[in-house]
mmCIF file with all atom_site columns, C-alpha atoms in Angstrom:
data_model
loop_
_atom_site.group_PDB
_atom_site.id
_atom_site.type_symbol
_atom_site.label_atom_id
_atom_site.label_alt_id
_atom_site.label_comp_id
_atom_site.label_asym_id
_atom_site.label_entity_id
_atom_site.label_seq_id
_atom_site.pdbx_PDB_ins_code
_atom_site.Cartn_x
_atom_site.Cartn_y
_atom_site.Cartn_z
_atom_site.occupancy
_atom_site.B_iso_or_equiv
_atom_site.pdbx_formal_charge
_atom_site.auth_seq_id
_atom_site.auth_comp_id
_atom_site.auth_asym_id
_atom_site.auth_atom_id
_atom_site.pdbx_PDB_model_num
ATOM 1   C CA . MET A 1 1   ? -76.192 120.500 225.382 1.00 92.00 ? 714 MET A CA 1
ATOM 2   C CA . ARG A 1 2   ? -79.693 120.826 226.746 1.00 93.00 ? 715 ARG A CA 1
ATOM 3   C CA . GLU A 1 3   ? -80.113 117.040 226.939 1.00 94.00 ? 716 GLU A CA 1
ATOM 4   C CA . ARG A 1 4   ? -76.843 116.671 228.739 1.00 94.00 ? 717 ARG A CA 1
ATOM 5   C CA . ILE A 1 5   ? -77.736 119.363 231.390 1.00 95.00 ? 718 ILE A CA 1
ATOM 6   C CA . VAL A 1 6   ? -81.163 117.728 231.956 1.00 94.00 ? 719 VAL A CA 1
ATOM 7   C CA . GLU A 1 7   ? -79.601 114.352 232.384 1.00 93.00 ? 720 GLU A CA 1
ATOM 8   C CA . ALA A 1 8   ? -77.011 115.779 234.820 1.00 93.00 ? 721 ALA A CA 1
ATOM 9   C CA . VAL A 1 9   ? -79.217 117.987 236.933 1.00 92.00 ? 722 VAL A CA 1
ATOM 10  C CA . GLY A 1 10  ? -82.803 117.000 236.341 1.00 87.00 ? 723 GLY A CA 1
ATOM 11  C CA . GLY A 1 11  ? -85.282 115.761 239.054 1.00 90.00 ? 724 GLY A CA 1
ATOM 12  C CA . VAL A 1 12  ? -87.457 118.931 239.388 1.00 95.00 ? 725 VAL A CA 1
ATOM 13  C CA . PRO A 1 13  ? -90.984 119.650 238.291 1.00 93.00 ? 726 PRO A CA 1
ATOM 14  C CA . ARG A 1 14  ? -89.885 121.897 235.357 1.00 93.00 ? 727 ARG A CA 1
ATOM 15  C CA . ASP A 1 15  ? -86.803 119.896 234.523 1.00 92.00 ? 728 ASP A CA 1
ATOM 16  C CA . ARG A 1 16  ? -86.718 121.254 230.908 1.00 93.00 ? 729 ARG A CA 1
ATOM 17  C CA . LEU A 1 17  ? -86.754 124.865 231.925 1.00 95.00 ? 730 LEU A CA 1
ATOM 18  C CA . LEU A 1 18  ? -83.050 125.442 232.396 1.00 97.00 ? 731 LEU A CA 1
ATOM 19  C CA . VAL A 1 19  ? -81.717 128.319 234.452 1.00 97.00 ? 732 VAL A CA 1
ATOM 20  C CA . TYR A 1 20  ? -77.975 128.845 234.310 1.00 94.00 ? 733 TYR A CA 1
ATOM 21  C CA . LEU A 1 21  ? -76.619 130.734 237.281 1.00 94.00 ? 734 LEU A CA 1
ATOM 22  C CA . MET A 1 22  ? -73.280 132.452 236.872 1.00 87.00 ? 735 MET A CA 1
ATOM 23  C CA . GLY A 1 23  ? -71.192 134.391 239.448 1.00 82.00 ? 736 GLY A CA 1
ATOM 24  C CA . PRO A 1 24  ? -67.970 134.311 241.382 1.00 74.00 ? 737 PRO A CA 1
ATOM 25  C CA . TYR A 1 25  ? -67.152 131.030 243.038 1.00 61.00 ? 738 TYR A CA 1
ATOM 26  C CA . GLN A 1 26  ? -64.599 132.753 245.299 1.00 45.00 ? 739 GLN A CA 1
ATOM 27  C CA . ALA A 1 27  ? -63.578 136.140 246.661 1.00 41.00 ? 740 ALA A CA 1
ATOM 28  C CA . PHE A 1 28  ? -61.197 137.989 244.311 1.00 40.00 ? 741 PHE A CA 1
ATOM 29  C CA . ASP A 1 29  ? -57.588 137.255 245.086 1.00 44.00 ? 742 ASP A CA 1
ATOM 30  C CA . LEU A 1 30  ? -56.066 140.667 244.268 1.00 44.00 ? 743 LEU A CA 1
ATOM 31  C CA . ARG A 1 31  ? -52.605 139.846 245.348 1.00 48.00 ? 744 ARG A CA 1
ATOM 32  C CA . GLY A 1 32  ? -52.454 136.631 243.217 1.00 51.00 ? 745 GLY A CA 1
ATOM 33  C CA . ALA A 1 33  ? -53.757 138.554 240.262 1.00 48.00 ? 746 ALA A CA 1
ATOM 34  C CA . LEU A 1 34  ? -51.101 141.172 240.580 1.00 49.00 ? 747 LEU A CA 1
ATOM 35  C CA . GLU A 1 35  ? -48.404 138.645 241.001 1.00 57.00 ? 748 GLU A CA 1
ATOM 36  C CA . ALA A 1 36  ? -49.428 137.031 237.731 1.00 58.00 ? 749 ALA A CA 1
ATOM 37  C CA . ALA A 1 37  ? -49.631 140.280 235.864 1.00 57.00 ? 750 ALA A CA 1
ATOM 38  C CA . ASP A 1 38  ? -46.811 142.162 234.230 1.00 62.00 ? 751 ASP A CA 1
ATOM 39  C CA . ALA A 1 39  ? -47.910 145.542 235.796 1.00 60.00 ? 752 ALA A CA 1
ATOM 40  C CA . PRO A 1 40  ? -50.453 146.613 238.363 1.00 51.00 ? 753 PRO A CA 1
ATOM 41  C CA . ASP A 1 41  ? -52.481 148.574 235.894 1.00 50.00 ? 754 ASP A CA 1
ATOM 42  C CA . GLU A 1 42  ? -53.341 145.348 234.039 1.00 48.00 ? 755 GLU A CA 1
ATOM 43  C CA . VAL A 1 43  ? -55.387 144.394 237.023 1.00 43.00 ? 756 VAL A CA 1
ATOM 44  C CA . VAL A 1 44  ? -56.428 147.628 238.675 1.00 45.00 ? 757 VAL A CA 1
ATOM 45  C CA . ASP A 1 45  ? -57.090 151.060 237.277 1.00 45.00 ? 758 ASP A CA 1
ATOM 46  C CA . LEU A 1 46  ? -54.938 152.974 239.790 1.00 46.00 ? 759 LEU A CA 1
ATOM 47  C CA . ASP A 1 47  ? -56.283 156.365 238.732 1.00 49.00 ? 760 ASP A CA 1
ATOM 48  C CA . ALA A 1 48  ? -59.850 155.181 239.526 1.00 42.00 ? 761 ALA A CA 1
ATOM 49  C CA . LEU A 1 49  ? -59.240 154.037 243.167 1.00 41.00 ? 762 LEU A CA 1
ATOM 50  C CA . PRO A 1 50  ? -61.234 155.922 245.747 1.00 40.00 ? 763 PRO A CA 1
ATOM 51  C CA . ASP A 1 51  ? -59.383 158.744 247.558 1.00 45.00 ? 764 ASP A CA 1
ATOM 52  C CA . GLY A 1 52  ? -57.841 157.552 250.812 1.00 44.00 ? 765 GLY A CA 1
ATOM 53  C CA . LEU A 1 53  ? -57.592 153.884 249.798 1.00 42.00 ? 766 LEU A CA 1
ATOM 54  C CA . ASP A 1 54  ? -54.445 152.247 251.074 1.00 47.00 ? 767 ASP A CA 1
ATOM 55  C CA . PHE A 1 55  ? -53.474 150.295 248.007 1.00 44.00 ? 768 PHE A CA 1
ATOM 56  C CA . GLY A 1 56  ? -50.440 148.699 249.746 1.00 51.00 ? 769 GLY A CA 1
ATOM 57  C CA . ALA A 1 57  ? -52.523 147.456 252.616 1.00 45.00 ? 770 ALA A CA 1
ATOM 58  C CA . LEU A 1 58  ? -55.151 146.118 250.241 1.00 43.00 ? 771 LEU A CA 1
ATOM 59  C CA . VAL A 1 59  ? -52.599 144.136 248.239 1.00 45.00 ? 772 VAL A CA 1
ATOM 60  C CA . GLY A 1 60  ? -51.044 142.822 251.412 1.00 45.00 ? 773 GLY A CA 1
ATOM 61  C CA . ALA A 1 61  ? -54.399 141.520 252.797 1.00 44.00 ? 774 ALA A CA 1
ATOM 62  C CA . GLU A 1 62  ? -54.638 137.753 253.254 1.00 44.00 ? 775 GLU A CA 1
ATOM 63  C CA . HIS A 1 63  ? -56.937 135.922 250.844 1.00 44.00 ? 776 HIS A CA 1
ATOM 64  C CA . ASP A 1 64  ? -60.059 135.175 252.912 1.00 48.00 ? 777 ASP A CA 1
ATOM 65  C CA . LEU A 1 65  ? -61.154 131.565 252.633 1.00 43.00 ? 778 LEU A CA 1
ATOM 66  C CA . ASP A 1 66  ? -64.451 132.355 254.556 1.00 56.00 ? 779 ASP A CA 1
ATOM 67  C CA . ARG A 1 67  ? -65.311 134.851 251.734 1.00 56.00 ? 780 ARG A CA 1
ATOM 68  C CA . ASP A 1 68  ? -64.568 132.173 249.154 1.00 56.00 ? 781 ASP A CA 1
ATOM 69  C CA . ALA A 1 69  ? -66.958 129.772 250.937 1.00 69.00 ? 782 ALA A CA 1
ATOM 70  C CA . ALA A 1 70  ? -69.593 132.572 251.093 1.00 75.00 ? 783 ALA A CA 1
ATOM 71  C CA . ALA A 1 71  ? -69.356 133.372 247.457 1.00 74.00 ? 784 ALA A CA 1
ATOM 72  C CA . LEU A 1 72  ? -70.072 129.783 246.378 1.00 81.00 ? 785 LEU A CA 1
ATOM 73  C CA . ASP A 1 73  ? -72.659 129.361 249.201 1.00 86.00 ? 786 ASP A CA 1
ATOM 74  C CA . LEU A 1 74  ? -74.655 132.279 247.861 1.00 89.00 ? 787 LEU A CA 1
ATOM 75  C CA . LEU A 1 75  ? -74.872 130.650 244.370 1.00 90.00 ? 788 LEU A CA 1
ATOM 76  C CA . LEU A 1 76  ? -75.811 127.336 245.902 1.00 91.00 ? 789 LEU A CA 1
ATOM 77  C CA . HIS A 1 77  ? -78.504 128.973 247.959 1.00 93.00 ? 790 HIS A CA 1
ATOM 78  C CA . VAL A 1 78  ? -80.096 130.698 244.974 1.00 95.00 ? 791 VAL A CA 1
ATOM 79  C CA . ARG A 1 79  ? -79.885 127.436 242.924 1.00 95.00 ? 792 ARG A CA 1
ATOM 80  C CA . ASP A 1 80  ? -81.582 125.348 245.677 1.00 96.00 ? 793 ASP A CA 1
ATOM 81  C CA . ARG A 1 81  ? -84.369 127.987 246.180 1.00 96.00 ? 794 ARG A CA 1
ATOM 82  C CA . LEU A 1 82  ? -85.112 128.064 242.399 1.00 97.00 ? 795 LEU A CA 1
ATOM 83  C CA . ARG A 1 83  ? -85.215 124.249 242.174 1.00 96.00 ? 796 ARG A CA 1
ATOM 84  C CA . THR A 1 84  ? -87.837 124.300 244.950 1.00 95.00 ? 797 THR A CA 1
ATOM 85  C CA . ASP A 1 85  ? -89.836 127.313 243.840 1.00 95.00 ? 798 ASP A CA 1
ATOM 86  C CA . PRO A 1 86  ? -90.864 127.798 240.930 1.00 94.00 ? 799 PRO A CA 1
ATOM 87  C CA . GLY A 1 87  ? -89.305 124.202 240.494 1.00 96.00 ? 800 GLY A CA 1
ATOM 88  C CA . VAL A 1 88  ? -87.068 125.038 237.493 1.00 96.00 ? 801 VAL A CA 1
ATOM 89  C CA . ASN A 1 89  ? -83.819 123.234 236.645 1.00 97.00 ? 802 ASN A CA 1
ATOM 90  C CA . ALA A 1 90  ? -81.287 125.702 237.998 1.00 97.00 ? 803 ALA A CA 1
ATOM 91  C CA . PHE A 1 91  ? -77.764 124.843 237.784 1.00 96.00 ? 804 PHE A CA 1
ATOM 92  C CA . LEU A 1 92  ? -74.108 125.975 238.100 1.00 92.00 ? 805 LEU A CA 1
ATOM 93  C CA . ALA A 1 93  ? -71.365 125.033 235.563 1.00 88.00 ? 806 ALA A CA 1
ATOM 94  C CA . ILE A 1 94  ? -69.870 122.926 238.224 1.00 87.00 ? 807 ILE A CA 1
ATOM 95  C CA . ASP A 1 95  ? -72.982 120.843 238.443 1.00 92.00 ? 808 ASP A CA 1
ATOM 96  C CA . VAL A 1 96  ? -72.798 119.559 234.853 1.00 92.00 ? 809 VAL A CA 1
ATOM 97  C CA . ASP A 1 97  ? -69.128 118.712 235.222 1.00 84.00 ? 810 ASP A CA 1
ATOM 98  C CA . VAL A 1 98  ? -68.027 118.889 231.593 1.00 88.00 ? 811 VAL A CA 1
ATOM 99  C CA . PRO A 1 99  ? -64.288 118.005 231.393 1.00 87.00 ? 812 PRO A CA 1
ATOM 100 C CA . LEU A 1 100 ? -62.026 121.029 230.446 1.00 82.00 ? 813 LEU A CA 1
ATOM 101 C CA . GLU A 1 101 ? -60.261 118.644 228.003 1.00 88.00 ? 814 GLU A CA 1
ATOM 102 C CA . GLU A 1 102 ? -63.491 118.502 226.172 1.00 90.00 ? 815 GLU A CA 1
ATOM 103 C CA . LEU A 1 103 ? -64.613 122.168 226.371 1.00 85.00 ? 816 LEU A CA 1
ATOM 104 C CA . ASP A 1 104 ? -62.679 125.048 227.879 1.00 81.00 ? 817 ASP A CA 1
ATOM 105 C CA . ALA A 1 105 ? -64.368 127.041 230.631 1.00 78.00 ? 818 ALA A CA 1
ATOM 106 C CA . ALA A 1 106 ? -65.221 130.017 228.463 1.00 77.00 ? 819 ALA A CA 1
ATOM 107 C CA . THR A 1 107 ? -66.780 127.777 225.723 1.00 83.00 ? 820 THR A CA 1
ATOM 108 C CA . GLN A 1 108 ? -68.702 125.841 228.439 1.00 86.00 ? 821 GLN A CA 1
ATOM 109 C CA . SER A 1 109 ? -70.334 129.143 229.706 1.00 84.00 ? 822 SER A CA 1
ATOM 110 C CA . ILE A 1 110 ? -71.297 130.050 226.165 1.00 85.00 ? 823 ILE A CA 1
ATOM 111 C CA . GLU A 1 111 ? -72.868 126.657 225.411 1.00 90.00 ? 824 GLU A CA 1
ATOM 112 C CA . PHE A 1 112 ? -74.641 126.701 228.789 1.00 91.00 ? 825 PHE A CA 1
ATOM 113 C CA . ALA A 1 113 ? -76.107 130.053 228.176 1.00 89.00 ? 826 ALA A CA 1
ATOM 114 C CA . LEU A 1 114 ? -77.181 129.280 224.611 1.00 89.00 ? 827 LEU A CA 1
ATOM 115 C CA . ALA A 1 115 ? -78.904 126.002 225.976 1.00 92.00 ? 828 ALA A CA 1
ATOM 116 C CA . SER A 1 116 ? -80.745 127.762 228.760 1.00 94.00 ? 829 SER A CA 1
ATOM 117 C CA . ASN A 1 117 ? -84.155 129.310 228.993 1.00 94.00 ? 830 ASN A CA 1
ATOM 118 C CA . ALA A 1 118 ? -82.823 131.904 231.356 1.00 95.00 ? 831 ALA A CA 1
ATOM 119 C CA . VAL A 1 119 ? -79.260 133.082 232.373 1.00 93.00 ? 832 VAL A CA 1
ATOM 120 C CA . ILE A 1 120 ? -78.687 134.928 235.646 1.00 93.00 ? 833 ILE A CA 1
ATOM 121 C CA . TYR A 1 121 ? -75.461 136.653 236.669 1.00 88.00 ? 834 TYR A CA 1
ATOM 122 C CA . VAL A 1 122 ? -75.215 137.176 240.489 1.00 89.00 ? 835 VAL A CA 1
ATOM 123 C CA . VAL A 1 123 ? -72.569 139.742 241.581 1.00 84.00 ? 836 VAL A CA 1
ATOM 124 C CA . PRO A 1 124 ? -72.112 140.089 245.370 1.00 83.00 ? 837 PRO A CA 1
ATOM 125 C CA . ARG A 1 125 ? -69.722 142.763 246.756 1.00 74.00 ? 838 ARG A CA 1
ATOM 126 C CA . ALA A 1 126 ? -67.282 140.192 248.035 1.00 62.00 ? 839 ALA A CA 1
ATOM 127 C CA . GLY A 1 127 ? -66.912 138.153 244.893 1.00 53.00 ? 840 GLY A CA 1
ATOM 128 C CA . ASP A 1 128 ? -64.296 137.946 242.139 1.00 48.00 ? 841 ASP A CA 1
ATOM 129 C CA . ASN A 1 129 ? -66.178 140.534 240.048 1.00 50.00 ? 842 ASN A CA 1
ATOM 130 C CA . LEU A 1 130 ? -63.250 141.050 237.745 1.00 48.00 ? 843 LEU A CA 1
ATOM 131 C CA . GLY A 1 131 ? -63.665 137.380 236.615 1.00 51.00 ? 844 GLY A CA 1
ATOM 132 C CA . VAL A 1 132 ? -67.356 137.759 236.231 1.00 55.00 ? 845 VAL A CA 1
ATOM 133 C CA . GLY A 1 133 ? -66.922 140.890 234.197 1.00 56.00 ? 846 GLY A CA 1
ATOM 134 C CA . ILE A 1 134 ? -64.714 139.029 231.802 1.00 56.00 ? 847 ILE A CA 1
ATOM 135 C CA . GLU A 1 135 ? -67.074 135.998 231.634 1.00 62.00 ? 848 GLU A CA 1
ATOM 136 C CA . THR A 1 136 ? -70.142 138.296 231.259 1.00 68.00 ? 849 THR A CA 1
ATOM 137 C CA . GLY A 1 137 ? -68.607 140.043 228.283 1.00 69.00 ? 850 GLY A CA 1
ATOM 138 C CA . ALA A 1 138 ? -67.534 136.896 226.579 1.00 70.00 ? 851 ALA A CA 1
ATOM 139 C CA . VAL A 1 139 ? -70.932 135.189 226.941 1.00 75.00 ? 852 VAL A CA 1
ATOM 140 C CA . LEU A 1 140 ? -72.987 138.171 226.021 1.00 75.00 ? 853 LEU A CA 1
ATOM 141 C CA . GLU A 1 141 ? -70.857 139.047 223.051 1.00 74.00 ? 854 GLU A CA 1
ATOM 142 C CA . ALA A 1 142 ? -71.264 135.380 221.776 1.00 76.00 ? 855 ALA A CA 1
ATOM 143 C CA . LEU A 1 143 ? -75.102 135.529 222.214 1.00 74.00 ? 856 LEU A CA 1
ATOM 144 C CA . PHE A 1 144 ? -75.036 138.845 220.360 1.00 73.00 ? 857 PHE A CA 1
ATOM 145 C CA . GLN A 1 145 ? -72.876 137.423 217.444 1.00 74.00 ? 858 GLN A CA 1
ATOM 146 C CA . GLN A 1 146 ? -74.628 133.971 217.212 1.00 70.00 ? 859 GLN A CA 1
ATOM 147 C CA . ASP A 1 147 ? -78.212 135.265 217.629 1.00 65.00 ? 860 ASP A CA 1
ATOM 148 C CA . PRO A 1 148 ? -78.136 139.030 216.613 1.00 55.00 ? 861 PRO A CA 1
ATOM 149 C CA . GLY A 1 149 ? -81.919 139.116 215.697 1.00 58.00 ? 862 GLY A CA 1
ATOM 150 C CA . GLY A 1 150 ? -83.102 136.611 218.149 1.00 62.00 ? 863 GLY A CA 1
ATOM 151 C CA . ASP A 1 151 ? -84.423 136.710 221.806 1.00 75.00 ? 864 ASP A CA 1
ATOM 152 C CA . HIS A 1 152 ? -81.642 135.181 223.820 1.00 78.00 ? 865 HIS A CA 1
ATOM 153 C CA . ARG A 1 153 ? -80.447 138.515 225.259 1.00 76.00 ? 866 ARG A CA 1
ATOM 154 C CA . GLU A 1 154 ? -84.039 138.934 226.770 1.00 84.00 ? 867 GLU A CA 1
ATOM 155 C CA . ARG A 1 155 ? -83.388 135.744 228.723 1.00 89.00 ? 868 ARG A CA 1
ATOM 156 C CA . VAL A 1 156 ? -80.447 137.323 230.483 1.00 89.00 ? 869 VAL A CA 1
ATOM 157 C CA . ALA A 1 157 ? -80.594 139.177 233.891 1.00 91.00 ? 870 ALA A CA 1
ATOM 158 C CA . PHE A 1 158 ? -77.672 140.720 235.802 1.00 88.00 ? 871 PHE A CA 1
ATOM 159 C CA . VAL A 1 159 ? -78.246 141.053 239.525 1.00 91.00 ? 872 VAL A CA 1
ATOM 160 C CA . HIS A 1 160 ? -75.696 142.788 241.645 1.00 88.00 ? 873 HIS A CA 1
ATOM 161 C CA . GLU A 1 161 ? -75.556 143.546 245.410 1.00 86.00 ? 874 GLU A CA 1
ATOM 162 C CA . SER A 1 162 ? -76.170 147.090 246.511 1.00 84.00 ? 875 SER A CA 1
ATOM 163 C CA . GLY A 1 163 ? -73.028 149.071 246.527 1.00 76.00 ? 876 GLY A CA 1
ATOM 164 C CA . VAL A 1 164 ? -71.375 147.313 243.651 1.00 73.00 ? 877 VAL A CA 1
ATOM 165 C CA . ARG A 1 165 ? -70.497 149.888 241.105 1.00 66.00 ? 878 ARG A CA 1
ATOM 166 C CA . SER A 1 166 ? -68.525 149.461 237.851 1.00 63.00 ? 879 SER A CA 1
ATOM 167 C CA . ALA A 1 167 ? -68.396 150.458 234.128 1.00 63.00 ? 880 ALA A CA 1
ATOM 168 C CA . MET A 1 168 ? -68.958 146.796 233.431 1.00 65.00 ? 881 MET A CA 1
ATOM 169 C CA . ILE A 1 169 ? -72.380 146.958 235.028 1.00 69.00 ? 882 ILE A CA 1
ATOM 170 C CA . ALA A 1 170 ? -73.334 150.091 232.942 1.00 70.00 ? 883 ALA A CA 1
ATOM 171 C CA . SER A 1 171 ? -72.131 148.408 229.773 1.00 69.00 ? 884 SER A CA 1
ATOM 172 C CA . VAL A 1 172 ? -74.258 145.316 230.354 1.00 69.00 ? 885 VAL A CA 1
ATOM 173 C CA . ALA A 1 173 ? -77.355 147.466 229.885 1.00 68.00 ? 886 ALA A CA 1
ATOM 174 C CA . ASP A 1 174 ? -76.023 149.840 227.277 1.00 73.00 ? 887 ASP A CA 1
ATOM 175 C CA . ARG A 1 175 ? -74.213 147.451 224.989 1.00 72.00 ? 888 ARG A CA 1
ATOM 176 C CA . TRP A 1 176 ? -76.336 144.318 225.187 1.00 71.00 ? 889 TRP A CA 1
ATOM 177 C CA . ASP A 1 177 ? -79.764 145.675 226.410 1.00 73.00 ? 890 ASP A CA 1
ATOM 178 C CA . VAL A 1 178 ? -79.718 143.145 229.321 1.00 79.00 ? 891 VAL A CA 1
ATOM 179 C CA . ARG A 1 179 ? -81.896 143.856 232.370 1.00 86.00 ? 892 ARG A CA 1
ATOM 180 C CA . VAL A 1 180 ? -79.973 144.887 235.525 1.00 88.00 ? 893 VAL A CA 1
ATOM 181 C CA . TYR A 1 181 ? -81.320 144.636 239.121 1.00 91.00 ? 894 TYR A CA 1
ATOM 182 C CA . GLU A 1 182 ? -79.966 145.522 242.462 1.00 91.00 ? 895 GLU A CA 1
ATOM 183 C CA . TYR A 1 183 ? -80.498 143.421 245.607 1.00 93.00 ? 896 TYR A CA 1
ATOM 184 C CA . THR A 1 184 ? -79.979 144.106 249.347 1.00 93.00 ? 897 THR A CA 1
ATOM 185 C CA . ASP A 1 185 ? -79.858 140.561 250.960 1.00 93.00 ? 898 ASP A CA 1
ATOM 186 C CA . ARG A 1 186 ? -80.325 137.004 250.093 1.00 93.00 ? 899 ARG A CA 1
ATOM 187 C CA . ALA A 1 187 ? -84.144 137.066 250.420 1.00 95.00 ? 900 ALA A CA 1
ATOM 188 C CA . ASP A 1 188 ? -84.322 140.034 248.148 1.00 96.00 ? 901 ASP A CA 1
ATOM 189 C CA . LEU A 1 189 ? -81.873 138.335 245.596 1.00 96.00 ? 902 LEU A CA 1
ATOM 190 C CA . VAL A 1 190 ? -84.015 135.190 245.459 1.00 97.00 ? 903 VAL A CA 1
ATOM 191 C CA . ARG A 1 191 ? -87.290 137.198 245.185 1.00 97.00 ? 904 ARG A CA 1
ATOM 192 C CA . GLN A 1 192 ? -86.084 139.233 242.218 1.00 96.00 ? 905 GLN A CA 1
ATOM 193 C CA . ILE A 1 193 ? -84.590 136.189 240.291 1.00 97.00 ? 906 ILE A CA 1
ATOM 194 C CA . ARG A 1 194 ? -87.848 134.262 240.889 1.00 97.00 ? 907 ARG A CA 1
ATOM 195 C CA . LEU A 1 195 ? -89.856 137.151 239.351 1.00 97.00 ? 908 LEU A CA 1
ATOM 196 C CA . PHE A 1 196 ? -87.533 137.205 236.289 1.00 96.00 ? 909 PHE A CA 1
ATOM 197 C CA . VAL A 1 197 ? -87.630 133.434 235.839 1.00 96.00 ? 910 VAL A CA 1
ATOM 198 C CA . ARG A 1 198 ? -91.551 133.557 236.083 1.00 96.00 ? 911 ARG A CA 1
ATOM 199 C CA . ASP A 1 199 ? -91.577 136.300 233.498 1.00 95.00 ? 912 ASP A CA 1
ATOM 200 C CA . VAL A 1 200 ? -89.554 134.126 231.100 1.00 94.00 ? 913 VAL A CA 1
ATOM 201 C CA . ILE A 1 201 ? -91.894 131.199 231.816 1.00 93.00 ? 914 ILE A CA 1
ATOM 202 C CA . HIS A 1 202 ? -94.975 133.384 231.158 1.00 93.00 ? 915 HIS A CA 1
ATOM 203 C CA . ARG A 1 203 ? -93.430 134.882 227.937 1.00 93.00 ? 916 ARG A CA 1
ATOM 204 C CA . GLU A 1 204 ? -92.632 131.334 226.639 1.00 92.00 ? 917 GLU A CA 1
ATOM 205 C CA . LEU A 1 205 ? -96.141 130.194 227.310 1.00 91.00 ? 918 LEU A CA 1
ATOM 206 C CA . SER A 1 206 ? -97.613 133.245 225.633 1.00 92.00 ? 919 SER A CA 1
ATOM 207 C CA . GLU A 1 207 ? -95.246 132.742 222.730 1.00 89.00 ? 920 GLU A CA 1
ATOM 208 C CA . ASP A 1 208 ? -93.585 136.197 223.244 1.00 89.00 ? 921 ASP A CA 1
ATOM 209 C CA . LEU A 1 209 ? -90.360 134.243 223.557 1.00 89.00 ? 922 LEU A CA 1
ATOM 210 C CA . SER A 1 210 ? -89.619 131.180 221.494 1.00 85.00 ? 923 SER A CA 1
ATOM 211 C CA . ARG A 1 211 ? -89.865 127.900 223.342 1.00 84.00 ? 924 ARG A CA 1
ATOM 212 C CA . LEU A 1 212 ? -86.597 125.980 223.540 1.00 79.00 ? 925 LEU A CA 1
ATOM 213 C CA . ASN A 1 213 ? -86.902 122.236 222.772 1.00 66.00 ? 926 ASN A CA 1
#
């Protein structure tokens, strides 16, 4: 898979240092999720909703295409900044374009993560963070099971926007011992991810982390 990724998205100074960026490609469509579920509590913990939240108005809100575009644009912005500085081969799953007939989306995420030097989850407030939570758990559990004594989990960072709170974020640190950071704006997000990626580079060069072929 590493060779396939390099061939698809190479062309940067450090083209063999792969950074897999994960996150919501669109805003969460609550109404659509509820319509597809058998019961509301399959989608939302009704007892955990903040006091005063008008759940009916929330469900009735129109899906915001501008927020969809913003969620994807944020990931593209981070990807492009990393490809420029520090020049690593940052990519999204959609950049590699593996057909779903060949590998389903969940398996693709696991294979991309296992092939990458660093894996970054970006979680903005407006994103489909339910989907991110499911994907996060699937990938981290796979890393834990396939490489229980290895260093792959040390290559994973979870970066969420200030104000995002969930049990899923707490479990990322507690269950899988993954580093969790909080960002305030785009510049802060890029800065923190760059620091994490540079740390991975330094640790590989110093052999504190194994070097991936």
